[in-house]
GROMACS .gro file of C-alpha atoms in nm:
model
  206
    1MET     CA    1  -1.389  -0.104  -1.657
    2LYS     CA    2  -1.045  -0.084  -1.793
    3GLU     CA    3  -0.804   0.163  -1.558
    4LYS     CA    4  -1.080   0.118  -1.358
    5LEU     CA    5  -1.141  -0.110  -0.984
    6PHE     CA    6  -1.410  -0.154  -0.775
    7ALA     CA    7  -1.379   0.030  -0.381
    8PHE     CA    8  -1.555  -0.086  -0.077
    9PRO     CA    9  -1.513   0.134   0.219
   10LYS     CA   10  -1.715  -0.012   0.416
   11GLN     CA   11  -1.912  -0.346   0.556
   12SER     CA   12  -2.205  -0.362   0.479
   13SER     CA   13  -2.477  -0.578   0.428
   14THR     CA   14  -2.633  -0.324   0.135
   15SER     CA   15  -2.298  -0.237  -0.064
   16TYR     CA   16  -2.232  -0.524  -0.332
   17VAL     CA   17  -2.156  -0.522  -0.754
   18TRP     CA   18  -2.396  -0.764  -0.972
   19LEU     CA   19  -2.243  -0.847  -1.258
   20PHE     CA   20  -2.459  -1.002  -1.529
   21PRO     CA   21  -2.288  -1.245  -1.708
   22GLU     CA   22  -2.262  -1.304  -2.032
   23LEU     CA   23  -2.331  -1.710  -2.071
   24SER     CA   24  -2.612  -1.814  -1.834
   25GLY     CA   25  -2.451  -2.231  -1.771
   26PRO     CA   26  -2.501  -2.481  -1.659
   27PHE     CA   27  -2.072  -2.498  -1.664
   28GLU     CA   28  -1.877  -2.819  -1.658
   29GLU     CA   29  -1.522  -2.624  -1.598
   30ALA     CA   30  -1.526  -2.234  -1.465
   31THR     CA   31  -1.229  -2.037  -1.382
   32VAL     CA   32  -1.227  -1.693  -1.224
   33CYS     CA   33  -0.951  -1.472  -1.159
   34MET     CA   34  -0.960  -1.114  -1.028
   35ARG     CA   35  -0.714  -0.859  -0.849
   36PHE     CA   36  -0.813  -0.722  -0.533
   37HIS     CA   37  -0.598  -0.582  -0.174
   38SER     CA   38  -0.837  -0.531   0.147
   39ASP     CA   39  -0.713  -0.512   0.513
   40LEU     CA   40  -0.994  -0.653   0.691
   41THR     CA   41  -0.843  -0.943   0.986
   42TRP     CA   42  -1.185  -1.167   0.986
   43GLY     CA   43  -1.332  -1.384   0.671
   44TYR     CA   44  -1.472  -1.205   0.361
   45PRO     CA   45  -1.623  -1.337  -0.014
   46LEU     CA   46  -1.401  -1.216  -0.323
   47PHE     CA   47  -1.649  -1.415  -0.592
   48SER     CA   48  -2.001  -1.560  -0.496
   49LEU     CA   49  -2.169  -1.712  -0.740
   50SER     CA   50  -2.559  -1.838  -0.660
   51THR     CA   51  -2.830  -2.022  -0.804
   52TRP     CA   52  -3.151  -2.147  -0.760
   53SER     CA   53  -2.998  -2.448  -0.627
   54LYS     CA   54  -2.717  -2.441  -0.480
   55SER     CA   55  -2.599  -2.123  -0.306
   56ASN     CA   56  -2.267  -2.174  -0.336
   57ASP     CA   57  -2.246  -2.327  -0.685
   58PHE     CA   58  -1.883  -2.109  -0.726
   59LEU     CA   59  -1.703  -1.917  -0.427
   60LEU     CA   60  -1.450  -1.757  -0.391
   61TYR     CA   61  -1.286  -1.698   0.021
   62TYR     CA   62  -1.062  -1.575   0.258
   63SER     CA   63  -0.996  -1.646   0.604
   64PRO     CA   64  -0.711  -1.423   0.729
   65GLU     CA   65  -0.802  -1.592   1.100
   66MET     CA   66  -0.654  -1.893   0.934
   67ASN     CA   67  -0.482  -1.767   0.702
   68THR     CA   68  -0.660  -2.023   0.434
   69PHE     CA   69  -0.811  -1.950   0.059
   70SER     CA   70  -1.104  -2.200  -0.027
   71LEU     CA   71  -1.274  -2.237  -0.281
   72SER     CA   72  -1.641  -2.389  -0.339
   73VAL     CA   73  -1.842  -2.573  -0.604
   74SER     CA   74  -2.199  -2.675  -0.517
   75ASP     CA   75  -2.148  -2.632  -0.223
   76ILE     CA   76  -1.850  -2.871  -0.176
   77ASP     CA   77  -1.531  -2.680  -0.037
   78GLN     CA   78  -1.157  -2.727  -0.087
   79TYR     CA   79  -0.950  -2.562   0.135
   80TYR     CA   80  -0.577  -2.375   0.074
   81LYS     CA   81  -0.378  -2.367   0.331
   82LEU     CA   82  -0.134  -2.066   0.220
   83GLN     CA   83   0.221  -1.898   0.438
   84GLY     CA   84   0.280  -1.562   0.392
   85ASN     CA   85  -0.067  -1.469   0.253
   86ASN     CA   86  -0.206  -1.111   0.401
   87PHE     CA   87  -0.394  -0.964   0.156
   88ARG     CA   88  -0.294  -0.611   0.261
   89GLU     CA   89  -0.103  -0.569  -0.112
   90TRP     CA   90  -0.247  -0.552  -0.497
   91THR     CA   91  -0.281  -0.968  -0.496
   92SER     CA   92  -0.382  -1.135  -0.792
   93ILE     CA   93  -0.549  -1.504  -0.760
   94CYS     CA   94  -0.734  -1.760  -1.086
   95ALA     CA   95  -0.955  -2.045  -0.934
   96THR     CA   96  -1.000  -2.278  -1.192
   97TRP     CA   97  -1.228  -2.634  -1.218
   98ASN     CA   98  -1.332  -2.940  -1.371
   99SER     CA   99  -1.428  -3.202  -1.294
  100SER     CA  100  -1.020  -3.387  -1.135
  101VAL     CA  101  -0.859  -3.053  -1.106
  102TRP     CA  102  -0.874  -2.769  -0.825
  103VAL     CA  103  -0.662  -2.501  -0.873
  104VAL     CA  104  -0.554  -2.171  -0.718
  105TRP     CA  105  -0.318  -1.974  -0.859
  106ILE     CA  106  -0.186  -1.664  -0.631
  107ASP     CA  107   0.069  -1.396  -0.758
  108GLY     CA  108   0.172  -1.668  -0.968
  109LYS     CA  109   0.239  -1.913  -0.697
  110LYS     CA  110  -0.022  -2.247  -0.844
  111HIS     CA  111  -0.189  -2.409  -0.546
  112ASN     CA  112  -0.302  -2.755  -0.671
  113ILE     CA  113  -0.573  -3.012  -0.511
  114ASP     CA  114  -0.623  -3.302  -0.790
  115ARG     CA  115  -0.985  -3.491  -0.657
  116LYS     CA  116  -1.218  -3.620  -0.859
  117THR     CA  117  -1.600  -3.428  -0.846
  118ASN     CA  118  -1.854  -3.545  -1.046
  119MET     CA  119  -2.070  -3.214  -1.071
  120LYS     CA  120  -2.195  -2.894  -1.259
  121ILE     CA  121  -2.281  -2.546  -1.169
  122SER     CA  122  -2.596  -2.490  -1.278
  123ALA     CA  123  -2.767  -2.249  -1.469
  124ASP     CA  124  -2.896  -1.908  -1.417
  125PRO     CA  125  -2.606  -1.769  -1.199
  126ILE     CA  126  -2.623  -1.465  -1.034
  127ILE     CA  127  -2.319  -1.351  -0.986
  128ILE     CA  128  -2.253  -1.088  -0.668
  129ILE     CA  129  -1.919  -0.880  -0.598
  130GLY     CA  130  -1.874  -0.771  -0.200
  131GLN     CA  131  -2.155  -0.985   0.019
  132GLU     CA  132  -2.155  -1.329  -0.015
  133GLN     CA  133  -2.448  -1.545  -0.103
  134ASP     CA  134  -2.652  -1.693   0.151
  135SER     CA  135  -2.984  -1.741  -0.083
  136TYR     CA  136  -2.978  -1.702  -0.431
  137GLY     CA  137  -2.942  -1.356  -0.471
  138GLY     CA  138  -2.900  -1.250  -0.118
  139GLY     CA  139  -2.913  -1.419   0.274
  140PHE     CA  140  -2.617  -1.062   0.267
  141GLU     CA  141  -2.507  -1.043   0.603
  142THR     CA  142  -2.232  -0.749   0.761
  143SER     CA  143  -2.059  -0.969   0.887
  144GLN     CA  144  -1.922  -1.152   0.586
  145SER     CA  145  -1.888  -0.835   0.366
  146PHE     CA  146  -1.567  -0.752   0.130
  147VAL     CA  147  -1.377  -0.393   0.247
  148GLY     CA  148  -1.107  -0.347   0.012
  149GLU     CA  149  -1.076  -0.295  -0.334
  150ILE     CA  150  -1.122  -0.561  -0.621
  151ALA     CA  151  -1.049  -0.503  -1.030
  152ASP     CA  152  -1.006  -0.709  -1.368
  153ILE     CA  153  -1.239  -0.947  -1.301
  154ASN     CA  154  -1.244  -1.269  -1.518
  155MET     CA  155  -1.428  -1.607  -1.575
  156TRP     CA  156  -1.459  -1.829  -1.810
  157ASP     CA  157  -1.685  -2.174  -1.889
  158LYS     CA  158  -1.287  -2.336  -1.905
  159ALA     CA  159  -1.021  -2.464  -1.681
  160LEU     CA  160  -0.808  -2.243  -1.824
  161THR     CA  161  -0.384  -2.430  -1.882
  162ASP     CA  162  -0.122  -2.355  -1.745
  163ASN     CA  163  -0.005  -2.114  -2.022
  164ASN     CA  164  -0.357  -1.907  -1.983
  165ILE     CA  165  -0.265  -1.793  -1.617
  166ILE     CA  166   0.016  -1.684  -1.615
  167ASP     CA  167  -0.105  -1.497  -1.965
  168TYR     CA  168  -0.315  -1.362  -1.725
  169PHE     CA  169  -0.036  -1.264  -1.448
  170ALA     CA  170   0.207  -1.109  -1.654
  171ASP     CA  171  -0.112  -0.858  -1.737
  172ASN     CA  172  -0.167  -0.967  -2.164
  173GLU     CA  173  -0.515  -0.832  -2.094
  174ILE     CA  174  -0.673  -1.202  -2.166
  175SER     CA  175  -1.089  -1.143  -2.098
  176GLY     CA  176  -1.321  -1.372  -1.993
  177ASN     CA  177  -1.595  -1.534  -2.233
  178VAL     CA  178  -1.914  -1.544  -1.913
  179ILE     CA  179  -1.758  -1.186  -1.709
  180ASN     CA  180  -1.542  -0.968  -1.885
  181TRP     CA  181  -1.386  -0.688  -1.735
  182ASN     CA  182  -1.333  -0.501  -2.017
  183ALA     CA  183  -1.707  -0.508  -2.150
  184LEU     CA  184  -1.841  -0.558  -1.764
  185ARG     CA  185  -2.224  -0.542  -1.725
  186TYR     CA  186  -2.295  -0.526  -1.395
  187ASN     CA  187  -2.485  -0.249  -1.174
  188LEU     CA  188  -2.403  -0.105  -0.827
  189THR     CA  189  -2.582  -0.112  -0.526
  190GLY     CA  190  -2.526   0.099  -0.215
  191ASN     CA  191  -2.262   0.247  -0.078
  192VAL     CA  192  -1.944   0.137  -0.367
  193ASN     CA  193  -1.757   0.335  -0.607
  194THR     CA  194  -1.577   0.268  -0.919
  195LEU     CA  195  -1.246   0.396  -0.925
  196LEU     CA  196  -0.889   0.467  -1.154
  197TYR     CA  197  -0.752   0.197  -1.138
  198VAL     CA  198  -0.342   0.214  -1.052
  199ASP     CA  199  -0.134  -0.135  -1.197
  200PRO     CA  200   0.087  -0.143  -0.857
  201TYR     CA  201   0.387  -0.361  -1.107
  202PRO     CA  202   0.387  -0.190  -1.452
  203CYS     CA  203   0.611  -0.282  -1.634
  204GLU     CA  204   0.961  -0.104  -1.684
  205ILE     CA  205   1.128  -0.129  -2.040
  206VAL     CA  206   1.529  -0.077  -1.999
   0.00000   0.00000   0.00000
């Protein structure tokens, strides 16, 4: 999938990408990074990981109405109030979690919340892009679908360090060990296309 993207042209309850992870868990730490853009003016999911026990075992979700980004782990939600974000242009996001730190990075800006939780992501996840799972591998609703483009999805079974995440934003091609964009295993369903991804912020050497 290097230099490619997933394009979701319109809202639907039947269009999505199923990602097949390299590790099956359970996970006591996790990081997800991705790049995306969307013109939607209502809430939409970016990354939906569900297990038998929790429909939102790891969910990334944006609510344009309140300009709020949420990270949900094991059905527990953490909200990040944003300023000046609308995500109509290509945006890079990383969300990292362990037992004491929930951090969201947006285009290199760190939104940090320290909170202690004793939980883990269960084994055998189903990972869906383009829809929010309200049940294990299903429960899709048109009103909760994604419209736009997504690329460079990676997931790790650990909380990345600040330097690791800065490397991701610098496009140093670090690859996840749970989801690896450069060796992605996936299945397309419905109206989803793979297109050429052109870096909107190319590195120019003077």
